[in-house]
Each structure stands twice: as structure tokens, then as C-alpha cells.
CSV table of C-alpha atoms in Angstrom, one decimal:
chain,number,residue,atom,x,y,z
A,1,PRO,CA,-45.6,-40.4,38.7
A,2,ARG,CA,-48.8,-38.6,37.5
A,3,ALA,CA,-51.2,-40.9,39.2
A,4,PRO,CA,-51.3,-39.3,42.6
A,5,ASP,CA,-52.0,-35.8,41.2
A,6,ALA,CA,-54.6,-37.3,38.8
A,7,MET,CA,-56.3,-39.0,41.7
A,8,GLY,CA,-56.4,-35.8,43.7
A,9,ASP,CA,-58.0,-34.0,40.8
A,10,ALA,CA,-60.5,-36.7,40.2
A,11,MET,CA,-61.5,-36.6,43.9
A,12,GLU,CA,-62.9,-33.1,43.4
A,13,VAL,CA,-66.3,-34.6,43.6
A,14,ASP,CA,-69.5,-32.5,43.0
A,15,VAL,CA,-71.1,-32.6,46.4
A,16,ALA,CA,-73.6,-29.9,45.7
A,17,GLY,CA,-77.0,-31.5,45.9
A,18,THR,CA,-75.7,-35.0,46.5
A,19,ALA,CA,-76.3,-35.2,50.2
A,20,ALA,CA,-80.0,-35.8,49.8
A,21,ALA,CA,-79.3,-38.6,47.3
A,22,ALA,CA,-76.2,-40.0,48.9
A,23,SER,CA,-77.6,-43.4,49.7
A,24,GLU,CA,-79.8,-43.6,46.6
A,25,PRO,CA,-78.4,-46.2,44.2
A,26,PRO,CA,-78.2,-44.9,40.6
A,27,GLU,CA,-81.2,-45.9,38.4
A,28,PRO,CA,-80.3,-48.5,35.9
A,29,GLY,CA,-79.5,-46.9,32.5
A,30,ALA,CA,-79.4,-43.4,34.0
A,31,GLY,CA,-76.8,-41.1,32.5
A,32,ASP,CA,-73.8,-42.3,30.6
A,33,ALA,CA,-72.5,-45.6,31.9
A,34,PRO,CA,-68.9,-45.3,33.0
A,35,ALA,CA,-66.2,-47.5,31.6
A,36,GLY,CA,-65.9,-50.9,33.4
A,37,LEU,CA,-62.7,-52.2,35.0
A,38,ALA,CA,-61.2,-55.5,34.0
A,39,PHE,CA,-59.1,-57.5,36.4
A,40,ASP,CA,-56.6,-60.0,34.9
A,41,LEU,CA,-55.2,-62.4,37.5
A,42,VAL,CA,-51.4,-62.3,37.4
A,43,VAL,CA,-50.3,-64.5,40.2
A,44,SER,CA,-51.6,-66.2,43.3
A,45,LEU,CA,-49.1,-66.0,46.2
A,46,GLU,CA,-49.0,-68.9,48.6
A,47,GLY,CA,-47.0,-69.4,51.7
A,48,HIS,CA,-49.0,-68.2,54.7
A,49,ASP,CA,-50.3,-70.9,56.9
A,50,LYS,CA,-53.4,-69.1,58.1
A,51,GLY,CA,-55.7,-66.4,56.9
A,52,VAL,CA,-54.2,-63.1,55.5
A,53,SER,CA,-55.8,-60.0,56.9
A,54,SER,CA,-53.7,-57.1,55.3
A,55,VAL,CA,-51.9,-56.4,52.1
A,56,ARG,CA,-50.0,-53.1,51.4
A,57,PHE,CA,-47.8,-52.2,48.4
A,58,SER,CA,-44.5,-50.4,48.9
A,59,PRO,CA,-44.6,-46.8,47.7
A,60,ASP,CA,-42.9,-47.7,44.4
A,61,GLY,CA,-45.2,-50.6,43.8
A,62,THR,CA,-42.4,-53.1,43.4
A,63,ARG,CA,-43.0,-55.1,46.6
A,64,LEU,CA,-46.0,-56.1,48.7
A,65,ALA,CA,-46.3,-56.8,52.4
A,66,SER,CA,-48.9,-59.2,53.7
A,67,ALA,CA,-49.8,-59.8,57.4
A,68,SER,CA,-51.3,-63.0,58.5
A,69,ALA,CA,-52.9,-64.9,61.5
A,70,ASP,CA,-49.8,-67.2,61.3
A,71,LYS,CA,-47.9,-64.6,63.2
A,72,THR,CA,-45.8,-63.5,60.2
A,73,VAL,CA,-45.5,-60.7,57.7
A,74,ARG,CA,-44.2,-61.7,54.3
A,75,ILE,CA,-42.5,-59.4,51.7
A,76,TRP,CA,-43.2,-60.3,48.1
A,77,ARG,CA,-41.6,-59.1,44.8
A,78,VAL,CA,-44.4,-58.0,42.6
A,79,ALA,CA,-42.6,-58.7,39.3
A,80,ASP,CA,-42.4,-62.4,39.8
A,81,GLY,CA,-44.2,-63.3,43.0
A,82,ALA,CA,-41.0,-64.3,44.8
A,83,CYS,CA,-41.1,-64.2,48.7
A,84,LEU,CA,-38.2,-62.0,49.6
A,85,ALA,CA,-38.6,-62.3,53.4
A,86,THR,CA,-40.7,-63.8,56.1
A,87,LEU,CA,-40.7,-61.5,59.2
A,88,VAL,CA,-40.9,-63.6,62.4
A,89,GLY,CA,-41.1,-62.3,65.9
A,90,HIS,CA,-44.8,-61.7,66.9
A,91,GLU,CA,-46.2,-64.1,69.4
A,92,LYS,CA,-49.7,-64.0,68.0
A,93,GLY,CA,-51.4,-63.3,64.7
A,94,CYS,CA,-50.8,-60.1,62.8
A,95,SER,CA,-53.7,-57.9,61.9
A,96,GLU,CA,-52.3,-55.2,59.7
A,97,CYS,CA,-49.0,-53.8,58.2
A,98,ALA,CA,-47.9,-50.5,56.7
A,99,TRP,CA,-44.8,-49.1,54.8
A,100,SER,CA,-42.7,-46.1,55.5
A,101,LYS,CA,-42.8,-43.6,52.7
A,102,CYS,CA,-39.2,-44.4,51.8
A,103,GLY,CA,-40.0,-48.2,51.3
A,104,ARG,CA,-37.2,-49.3,53.7
A,105,TYR,CA,-39.3,-50.2,56.7
A,106,VAL,CA,-42.5,-52.0,57.5
A,107,VAL,CA,-44.6,-51.9,60.7
A,108,SER,CA,-46.9,-54.7,61.8
A,109,ALA,CA,-49.7,-54.8,64.4
A,110,SER,CA,-50.5,-57.9,66.2
A,111,ASP,CA,-52.8,-59.7,68.6
A,112,ASP,CA,-49.8,-59.9,71.0
A,113,LYS,CA,-50.6,-56.2,71.8
A,114,ASN,CA,-47.4,-55.0,70.2
A,115,VAL,CA,-46.2,-53.3,67.0
A,116,HIS,CA,-42.9,-54.2,65.4
A,117,LEU,CA,-40.8,-52.1,63.2
A,118,TRP,CA,-38.9,-54.1,60.5
A,119,CYS,CA,-36.0,-53.3,58.2
A,120,VAL,CA,-36.8,-54.3,54.6
A,121,ASP,CA,-34.3,-52.1,52.9
A,122,PRO,CA,-33.3,-53.9,49.7
A,123,ASP,CA,-29.7,-52.5,50.2
A,124,ALA,CA,-29.4,-53.9,53.7
A,125,PRO,CA,-27.1,-56.8,54.3
A,126,ALA,CA,-28.9,-60.2,54.4
A,127,ALA,CA,-26.8,-61.8,57.2
A,128,ALA,CA,-28.3,-61.9,60.7
A,129,PRO,CA,-26.3,-60.3,63.6
A,130,ALA,CA,-24.2,-62.8,65.5
A,131,ALA,CA,-25.5,-61.6,68.8
A,132,LYS,CA,-28.9,-60.0,69.2
A,133,GLU,CA,-28.7,-56.5,70.5
A,134,ASP,CA,-31.4,-54.5,72.2
A,135,VAL,CA,-33.7,-53.6,69.4
A,136,HIS,CA,-35.1,-50.7,71.4
A,137,ASN,CA,-31.7,-48.9,71.1
A,138,ASP,CA,-31.1,-49.7,67.4
A,139,VAL,CA,-33.0,-47.0,65.7
A,140,GLN,CA,-31.2,-43.8,65.3
A,141,ASN,CA,-31.9,-40.3,63.9
A,142,ASP,CA,-30.2,-40.5,60.4
A,143,ASP,CA,-33.4,-40.5,58.5
A,144,VAL,CA,-36.2,-40.1,61.0
A,145,GLN,CA,-37.5,-36.5,61.0
A,146,THR,CA,-38.2,-34.7,64.2
A,147,ASN,CA,-41.1,-32.3,64.4
A,148,ASP,CA,-38.7,-29.4,63.6
A,149,ASP,CA,-37.3,-31.3,60.7
A,150,VAL,CA,-40.8,-31.8,59.2
A,151,GLN,CA,-41.3,-28.0,59.1
A,152,ASN,CA,-38.0,-27.4,57.4
A,153,ASP,CA,-37.4,-30.5,55.3
A,154,ASP,CA,-39.8,-32.1,52.9
A,155,ASP,CA,-37.5,-34.9,52.0
A,156,ASP,CA,-38.5,-38.5,52.9
A,157,ALA,CA,-37.7,-40.0,56.3
A,158,SER,CA,-36.6,-43.5,57.3
A,159,ASN,CA,-34.9,-45.1,60.2
A,160,VAL,CA,-31.2,-46.1,59.4
A,161,PRO,CA,-29.3,-47.2,62.5
A,162,LYS,CA,-25.9,-45.4,63.1
A,163,GLU,CA,-24.1,-47.9,65.3
A,164,ARG,CA,-24.3,-50.7,62.7
A,165,PRO,CA,-26.2,-51.3,59.6
A,166,ALA,CA,-29.7,-52.8,60.0
A,167,PHE,CA,-30.0,-56.3,58.6
A,168,PHE,CA,-32.7,-57.2,56.1
A,169,GLY,CA,-35.7,-58.7,57.9
A,170,GLU,CA,-34.5,-57.5,61.3
A,171,CYS,CA,-36.9,-56.2,63.9
A,172,LEU,CA,-35.6,-52.8,65.0
A,173,ARG,CA,-38.1,-51.9,67.6
A,174,VAL,CA,-41.1,-53.1,69.5
A,175,PHE,CA,-43.8,-50.6,70.5
A,176,ALA,CA,-45.5,-52.0,73.7
A,177,GLY,CA,-48.2,-50.4,75.8
A,178,HIS,CA,-51.6,-51.4,74.5
A,179,THR,CA,-53.6,-53.6,76.9
A,180,ALA,CA,-55.4,-55.6,74.2
A,181,HIS,CA,-55.0,-56.7,70.5
A,182,VAL,CA,-53.6,-54.0,68.2
A,183,PHE,CA,-56.0,-54.0,65.3
A,184,SER,CA,-54.6,-51.2,63.0
A,185,VAL,CA,-51.4,-49.3,62.4
A,186,ASP,CA,-50.1,-46.5,60.1
A,187,LEU,CA,-47.0,-44.4,59.6
A,188,SER,CA,-47.0,-40.7,59.1
A,189,PRO,CA,-45.8,-39.4,55.7
A,190,ALA,CA,-42.7,-38.0,57.4
A,191,GLY,CA,-42.0,-41.4,59.1
A,192,ASN,CA,-41.5,-39.9,62.5
A,193,VAL,CA,-44.9,-40.8,64.1
A,194,LEU,CA,-46.7,-44.1,64.4
A,195,VAL,CA,-50.4,-44.4,65.1
A,196,THR,CA,-52.1,-47.5,66.4
A,197,GLY,CA,-55.7,-48.5,67.2
A,198,SER,CA,-56.5,-51.3,69.6
A,199,VAL,CA,-59.3,-53.4,71.1
A,200,ASP,CA,-58.5,-51.6,74.3
A,201,GLU,CA,-60.6,-48.7,72.8
A,202,THR,CA,-57.6,-46.3,72.6
A,203,VAL,CA,-55.6,-44.7,69.8
A,204,ARG,CA,-51.9,-44.2,70.6
A,205,LEU,CA,-49.4,-42.0,68.9
A,206,TRP,CA,-45.7,-43.1,69.1
A,207,ASP,CA,-42.4,-41.4,68.5
A,208,VAL,CA,-40.7,-43.7,66.0
A,209,LEU,CA,-37.1,-42.5,66.8
A,210,ARG,CA,-37.4,-42.9,70.6
A,211,GLY,CA,-39.9,-45.8,70.6
A,212,THR,CA,-42.0,-44.0,73.3
A,213,CYS,CA,-45.7,-43.3,73.4
A,214,MET,CA,-46.4,-39.6,72.8
A,215,ASN,CA,-50.2,-39.7,73.5
A,216,VAL,CA,-52.8,-42.1,74.6
A,217,LEU,CA,-56.2,-41.0,73.2
A,218,PRO,CA,-59.4,-42.4,74.9
A,219,ALA,CA,-60.8,-42.5,71.5
A,220,HIS,CA,-63.9,-44.7,71.5
A,221,SER,CA,-66.3,-46.8,73.6
A,222,ASP,CA,-65.7,-50.0,71.6
A,223,PRO,CA,-62.7,-51.5,69.9
A,224,VAL,CA,-60.8,-49.3,67.4
A,225,THR,CA,-60.8,-51.0,64.1
A,226,SER,CA,-59.0,-48.5,61.8
A,227,VAL,CA,-56.5,-45.6,62.0
A,228,ARG,CA,-55.0,-43.6,59.2
A,229,PHE,CA,-53.0,-40.4,58.7
A,230,SER,CA,-54.1,-37.6,56.6
A,231,PRO,CA,-52.0,-36.9,53.4
A,232,ASP,CA,-50.2,-34.0,55.1
A,233,GLY,CA,-49.6,-35.9,58.4
A,234,THR,CA,-51.2,-33.4,60.7
A,235,THR,CA,-54.4,-35.4,61.4
A,236,VAL,CA,-55.4,-38.9,62.2
A,237,CYS,CA,-58.8,-40.5,61.6
A,238,SER,CA,-60.1,-43.4,63.7
A,239,GLY,CA,-63.1,-45.7,63.3
A,240,SER,CA,-64.6,-48.0,65.8
A,241,TYR,CA,-67.3,-50.6,66.5
A,242,ASP,CA,-69.2,-47.8,68.4
A,243,GLY,CA,-70.1,-46.5,64.9
A,244,LEU,CA,-68.2,-43.3,65.2
A,245,VAL,CA,-65.4,-41.7,63.2
A,246,ARG,CA,-63.2,-39.2,64.9
A,247,LEU,CA,-60.5,-36.9,63.7
A,248,TRP,CA,-57.5,-36.1,65.9
A,249,SER,CA,-54.7,-33.5,65.9
A,250,VAL,CA,-51.3,-35.2,65.8
A,251,ALA,CA,-49.6,-32.2,67.4
A,252,THR,CA,-51.9,-31.9,70.5
A,253,GLY,CA,-54.0,-35.1,70.6
A,254,ALA,CA,-57.2,-33.1,70.6
A,255,CYS,CA,-60.3,-34.5,69.1
A,256,LEU,CA,-61.2,-32.2,66.2
A,257,ARG,CA,-64.4,-33.7,65.0
A,258,THR,CA,-66.7,-36.6,65.6
A,259,PHE,CA,-69.0,-38.1,63.0
A,260,ARG,CA,-71.6,-40.8,63.0
A,261,ALA,CA,-70.6,-43.5,60.4
A,262,GLY,CA,-74.1,-43.7,59.1
A,263,PRO,CA,-77.8,-43.6,60.0
A,264,GLY,CA,-78.9,-45.8,62.8
A,265,ASP,CA,-81.5,-47.3,60.6
A,266,ALA,CA,-82.5,-47.4,56.9
A,267,ARG,CA,-85.5,-45.1,57.2
A,268,LYS,CA,-85.6,-41.6,55.5
A,269,LYS,CA,-87.6,-38.7,56.6
A,270,THR,CA,-89.6,-36.7,54.0
A,271,PHE,CA,-89.9,-32.9,54.1
A,272,GLY,CA,-92.5,-32.0,51.4
A,273,ASN,CA,-91.3,-33.5,48.2
A,274,LYS,CA,-87.7,-33.8,49.2
A,275,ARG,CA,-86.3,-36.9,50.9
A,276,VAL,CA,-83.3,-36.2,53.1
A,277,THR,CA,-80.8,-38.9,53.8
A,278,PRO,CA,-79.2,-38.8,57.3
A,279,GLY,CA,-75.5,-38.6,57.5
A,280,GLY,CA,-72.8,-37.2,59.6
A,281,VAL,CA,-73.4,-34.7,62.4
A,282,ALA,CA,-76.7,-33.6,60.8
A,283,ASP,CA,-78.7,-36.6,62.0
A,284,ASP,CA,-80.1,-35.1,65.2
A,285,ALA,CA,-80.8,-31.9,63.4
A,286,TYR,CA,-83.2,-33.7,61.1
A,287,GLY,CA,-84.9,-35.4,64.0
A,288,TYR,CA,-83.9,-39.0,63.4
A,289,ASN,CA,-84.1,-41.7,66.0
A,290,SER,CA,-80.9,-42.1,68.0
A,291,ALA,CA,-80.4,-45.7,67.0
A,292,PRO,CA,-76.7,-46.8,67.1
A,293,PRO,CA,-74.9,-46.3,63.8
A,294,PRO,CA,-73.3,-49.3,62.1
A,295,PRO,CA,-69.9,-50.5,63.3
A,296,VAL,CA,-67.0,-49.0,61.4
A,297,GLY,CA,-64.7,-51.6,59.7
A,298,HIS,CA,-62.3,-49.2,58.0
A,299,VAL,CA,-61.7,-45.5,57.5
A,300,ARG,CA,-59.2,-43.6,55.4
A,301,PHE,CA,-58.6,-40.1,54.0
A,302,ALA,CA,-59.2,-39.4,50.3
A,303,PRO,CA,-56.0,-38.4,48.4
A,304,ASN,CA,-56.9,-34.7,48.6
A,305,GLY,CA,-57.6,-34.9,52.3
A,306,LEU,CA,-61.1,-33.4,52.0
A,307,PHE,CA,-63.1,-36.6,52.3
A,308,LEU,CA,-63.2,-39.7,54.4
A,309,LEU,CA,-64.0,-43.2,53.0
A,310,ILE,CA,-65.9,-45.0,55.6
A,311,SER,CA,-66.7,-48.8,55.4
A,312,THR,CA,-69.4,-50.0,57.8
A,313,LEU,CA,-70.7,-53.5,58.6
A,314,ASP,CA,-74.1,-52.7,57.0
A,315,GLY,CA,-72.7,-53.4,53.5
A,316,CYS,CA,-72.2,-49.7,52.7
A,317,ILE,CA,-69.2,-47.5,52.0
A,318,ARG,CA,-69.7,-43.8,52.4
A,319,LEU,CA,-67.7,-40.8,51.2
A,320,ALA,CA,-68.0,-38.1,53.8
A,321,ASP,CA,-66.8,-34.5,54.0
A,322,THR,CA,-64.1,-34.1,56.6
A,323,ARG,CA,-65.4,-30.6,57.6
A,324,THR,CA,-69.0,-31.4,58.2
A,325,GLY,CA,-69.4,-35.2,58.1
A,326,ALA,CA,-72.1,-34.9,55.5
A,327,VAL,CA,-72.3,-38.0,53.2
A,328,ALA,CA,-71.5,-37.0,49.6
A,329,LYS,CA,-71.6,-40.6,48.1
A,330,THR,CA,-72.8,-44.0,49.2
A,331,PHE,CA,-71.5,-47.2,47.5
A,332,GLU,CA,-73.3,-50.5,47.7
A,333,GLY,CA,-73.0,-53.9,46.0
A,334,HIS,CA,-70.4,-55.8,48.0
A,335,LYS,CA,-71.0,-58.1,51.0
A,336,ASN,CA,-69.8,-56.8,54.4
A,337,LYS,CA,-71.7,-57.8,57.6
A,338,ALA,CA,-69.1,-59.7,59.7
A,339,PHE,CA,-65.5,-58.6,59.1
A,340,CYS,CA,-63.6,-55.3,58.9
A,341,VAL,CA,-63.2,-55.0,55.1
A,342,VAL,CA,-60.7,-52.5,53.7
A,343,SER,CA,-61.4,-50.0,51.0
A,344,ALA,CA,-59.0,-48.0,48.8
A,345,PHE,CA,-58.9,-45.5,46.0
A,346,ALA,CA,-57.5,-46.4,42.5
A,347,ALA,CA,-56.4,-43.9,39.7
A,348,VAL,CA,-56.6,-46.0,36.6
A,349,PRO,CA,-55.3,-44.6,33.3
A,350,GLU,CA,-56.9,-44.6,30.0
A,351,ILE,CA,-54.3,-44.2,27.3
A,352,SER,CA,-55.3,-42.6,24.0
A,353,THR,CA,-53.1,-42.2,21.0
A,354,THR,CA,-53.3,-39.1,18.9
A,355,SER,CA,-51.4,-37.7,15.9
A,356,ARG,CA,-51.4,-34.5,13.8
A,357,GLU,CA,-54.3,-34.4,11.3
A,358,GLY,CA,-53.2,-35.1,7.7
A,359,ASP,CA,-49.6,-36.1,8.6
A,360,ASP,CA,-49.3,-39.9,8.5
A,361,ASP,CA,-45.5,-39.7,9.1
A,362,GLU,CA,-45.9,-37.7,12.4
A,363,PRO,CA,-45.1,-39.9,15.4
A,364,LYS,CA,-48.1,-40.6,17.5
A,365,LYS,CA,-48.2,-39.3,21.0
A,366,GLU,CA,-49.7,-41.1,23.9
A,367,LYS,CA,-51.8,-39.1,26.4
A,368,SER,CA,-53.1,-40.6,29.7
A,369,ARG,CA,-56.3,-39.6,31.3
A,370,PHE,CA,-56.9,-40.9,34.8
A,371,GLU,CA,-60.2,-41.9,36.3
A,372,THR,CA,-60.6,-42.5,40.0
A,373,TYR,CA,-62.4,-45.5,41.2
A,374,MET,CA,-63.1,-46.9,44.7
A,375,LEU,CA,-62.1,-50.5,45.6
A,376,SER,CA,-63.2,-52.8,48.4
A,377,GLY,CA,-63.0,-56.3,49.5
A,378,SER,CA,-66.1,-58.4,49.9
A,379,GLU,CA,-67.1,-61.4,52.0
A,380,ASP,CA,-68.1,-63.4,49.0
A,381,GLY,CA,-64.4,-63.8,48.0
A,382,ALA,CA,-64.3,-60.9,45.5
A,383,ALA,CA,-63.0,-57.4,45.3
A,384,CYS,CA,-65.5,-54.7,43.9
A,385,ALA,CA,-64.8,-51.5,42.1
A,386,TRP,CA,-67.1,-48.4,41.8
A,387,GLU,CA,-66.7,-45.3,39.7
A,388,ILE,CA,-66.6,-42.4,42.1
A,389,GLN,CA,-68.8,-39.8,40.4
A,390,SER,CA,-71.7,-42.1,39.3
A,391,ARG,CA,-71.4,-44.5,42.3
A,392,ARG,CA,-71.9,-47.4,39.7
A,393,LEU,CA,-70.4,-50.8,40.4
A,394,VAL,CA,-68.2,-51.2,37.4
A,395,GLY,CA,-66.0,-54.2,38.1
A,396,ARG,CA,-65.5,-57.3,40.2
A,397,ALA,CA,-62.3,-59.2,40.6
A,398,GLY,CA,-62.7,-62.8,41.3
A,399,THR,CA,-66.4,-63.4,40.9
A,400,PRO,CA,-68.0,-63.2,37.4
A,401,ASP,CA,-71.2,-61.2,37.2
A,402,ALA,CA,-73.0,-60.7,33.9
A,403,ALA,CA,-74.6,-57.5,35.2
A,404,VAL,CA,-71.4,-55.9,36.0
A,405,ALA,CA,-69.1,-54.5,33.2
A,406,GLY,CA,-65.4,-55.6,33.5
A,407,SER,CA,-66.1,-58.8,35.5
A,408,SER,CA,-63.3,-61.2,35.9
A,409,PRO,CA,-63.7,-63.9,33.2
A,410,LYS,CA,-62.6,-66.8,35.5
A,411,GLY,CA,-64.8,-67.8,38.4
A,412,ASP,CA,-62.0,-70.0,39.8
A,413,ALA,CA,-59.9,-66.9,40.3
A,414,ALA,CA,-62.0,-65.9,43.4
A,415,HIS,CA,-60.7,-66.3,46.8
A,416,ASP,CA,-62.2,-69.3,48.9
A,417,ASP,CA,-62.9,-67.0,51.9
A,418,ALA,CA,-63.8,-63.4,52.7
A,419,VAL,CA,-61.5,-60.8,51.1
A,420,VAL,CA,-60.8,-58.3,53.9
A,421,GLY,CA,-57.6,-56.7,52.6
A,422,VAL,CA,-57.1,-54.8,49.3
A,423,ASP,CA,-54.5,-52.4,48.1
A,424,TYR,CA,-53.8,-50.7,44.7
A,425,SER,CA,-50.5,-49.6,43.2
A,426,ALA,CA,-50.8,-46.7,40.8
A,427,ALA,CA,-47.3,-47.2,39.7
A,428,THR,CA,-48.0,-50.7,38.3
A,429,GLN,CA,-51.8,-50.6,37.9
A,430,THR,CA,-51.9,-53.6,40.1
A,431,LEU,CA,-54.6,-54.7,42.7
A,432,ALA,CA,-53.7,-56.9,45.6
A,433,THR,CA,-56.3,-59.0,47.5
A,434,CYS,CA,-56.0,-61.4,50.4
A,435,GLY,CA,-58.3,-64.1,51.7
A,436,LEU,CA,-59.1,-65.4,55.3
A,437,GLU,CA,-58.7,-68.8,56.8
A,438,ARG,CA,-60.2,-71.1,54.1
A,439,ASP,CA,-58.1,-69.3,51.4
A,440,LYS,CA,-54.7,-68.1,52.9
A,441,THR,CA,-53.5,-66.6,49.6
A,442,VAL,CA,-52.6,-63.3,48.2
A,443,LYS,CA,-53.6,-62.5,44.6
A,444,LEU,CA,-52.3,-59.9,42.3
A,445,TRP,CA,-54.5,-58.5,39.5
A,446,ARG,CA,-53.7,-56.3,36.5
A,447,VAL,CA,-56.2,-53.5,36.4
A,448,ARG,CA,-57.3,-51.9,33.1
A,449,ARG,CA,-60.2,-49.9,31.8
A,450,GLU,CA,-62.5,-51.3,29.3
A,451,THR,CA,-63.2,-49.0,26.4
């Protein structure tokens, strides 16, 4: 329960003076080396027939959803790796999935141009309905918050049908309207709004209760690769192959800000003795060439909502200020040139035991201190971890590397193809990774700090 607050506190990064050195890797041995992360493989989940593109933990960390090119979404129990359900209904491969905050519903985006809303409520009856009813009319207003409800009720929202109980694994609604593959999907914290990003270059906002499209945003000039809600649900970020990141108002659909994902080239300009790294909206102000920025593979808000984590297909991940677009940190060390690789934040606890001095009989008290790390998949079959403040690569799950503290001890634990999906559960300190076509597996790793 303390992990989200701890993560937010740890995300108060010191951005003063970091813009100029944002893309400069830390010198070897400079400063105090942060503790490494160790990744212990718990289980490898098999069952998908094609590559797995997305993994997402339920809010309580007890279940995991995985989306695959085999047209299905699978729900797994984290405790023992059992497959609880295979959600069948899409006509083409699935690109991404997301949970509602209550953990009762999952949405999936697909190449069939549609998004499906599924009931995965553990308390829902398992039997299928005798006669299939119109799924578009199944979702009712018991637990979906309207815009007025969000202002007056902070309780969680979900979608429980009134006419009859939803069945476990049932598709409750299909959101249709995109004219090309739907690449990314996310649910608002209140559960009443859905956002989708598509190869048709648009971002769409949907009313979950009514199943209608609230707004079509002509967001980008190339396919939209990633969409995410801000922690408070008022803003959506989008990233695209056009190299731009945009922030949108959920209420009005207005574009609030536009950022370049990174410099168009690797050159830096020197002013006196100070080297200035281009980033965000300041590029033109410093007189840089207007070369296209690298394509954006993934973008998400930091837990405190003040920063964006932007993964680009130049092998860099940038932490940018949402207010100015200025790059505060740049992380390098993974491989990312061809696929849209997901990145995530992880608050990992370090438990220290203390007791009163001079009193051997006094019961020892455990105190947890959280450190925030950044995680990302990699096209070499691994998942990488960086310490936020130092930008140091401090761990690698799946590929042993003697130069990196906390490397996984078993080389055969690596995926056999690119790892494009990662997610971290603070509740269980577990990392989930998934591999593409030559691999087809989902792996769960126990994450711990090395002291």
C-alpha cells in the first residue's frame, strides 16, 4: 500500500541543471553507485500460439493479462501461473490490453480495428449465457462513473450489468470506429473513459457506459503508437511515429502541449564552455537543424504526473517535464531500433531491521525504504533497469552481463525474441515480461534490491 506514495516521492527528481547533461551517460565510477536490482525467474507462462505484445498486472497484482498476435487475451494467476481465462473474440491479433482500476474488467486493442471490453470479475459466474445477447446493450451504470460522479465520488468505478450478471470471460462491449489497426488502449482511473490510439493517426476518446465515441482527435501525421491517461484522469498523452508527443484535455479534446520526442540528430551545440542538449520545445530556440525526431514507441506519465517517460526508436528513453518538454534525464543501454518497446516505473523496497540500542529483548522493527527505478524491454530478449536519479543501468533480467550489477544469473532465462512488453507490480514486487514470435512466452520475475 505504501509503494505508490513512495514512488511519487521518489519521482521528485532534481531537474535543476540536468537539462544540459540529460543525454550524457554518467561517467564510470562517478558518485556513489546505486544498489543493483536482481531478477529471479519465478515462472515462464506458455499458452499463446504467437508472439505476445503486451502484459499488464491487475491493480492488486494477483492476476496478469497478456495480449497476443494469436487474437486472444489470457488472464493468469500470478501465485501459481495458472491460466484463468482465454478471451476469444477478436478477428485479428491483439496489440495491447489494460485493466480497470477495480480489477473486474479488461480492455483489449486489436488489428481488427476494434477494442473489446471483457468481464474478468473473479466473483462473476463461470457459465456462458445460453443465448448471446447484444453486448452493446449489456453494460449498465451501476459502477461506471459519469463525469458528474467523478467530481463528487472518488470511489472506484467498474461496469456491472443490471439486467443480468456478467459472465466471466464475456465480451461486454465492442468499440468500433477506427479505420485501421488499434495499437494502444488505456482506461481512465475513474473507469468511465477509454482512450485509443490507431494506425489511422487518430486518438479517440470513448464513453465506456454508452459505448460511443466522445471525441476524434486528429492527433498525429503518422501512426499513433501509445496513449496513456494522467494519474488524475484529466489529461491523455499520445506518442507517434512522427516523433511528437502531445498532451490532450479529456474534457474538451484540446491539444494542450506538443513536444519533440528527442533531437533530430545526435549533435550538440556548444555555447562557450557549456554544451546544451536539445530536447522538448527548446530545440528551435537553440538553433538546431529541423531534422525529424526519432519515432516514439511508448509514452506514459510518471506517478506524480509531472514527467513523461518517452521511449524512442533510437535506443533512448527520456524523462521529460510535462510543462515545458525539457528533458531531465536520458537512459541508454537497451536495444530499441525496430519495435515499440514499453517502459515502466518500479518502486522497489529495501527492508532494514532496527531495534532499540542496548535492549536485546526488544522486538525488532522492520522499516521499508523505497527506491524508484525505470524498467524497459529490449530487443535482445532482456529487460533492463535504471536507477532514476543516477541514470545508471543497474540490472538486467534475462541476459547476464558482468558489467551490470544485479544481472540475472541464468542466461537461458532470457526470451528468445524481442521483449516489447513489461509491467511491474508494486504489491508483489514482480516484473512481467513477454516475447515476440520466436518466443511466445510470458515470464514472471521476483525483483529485489542487492545490498
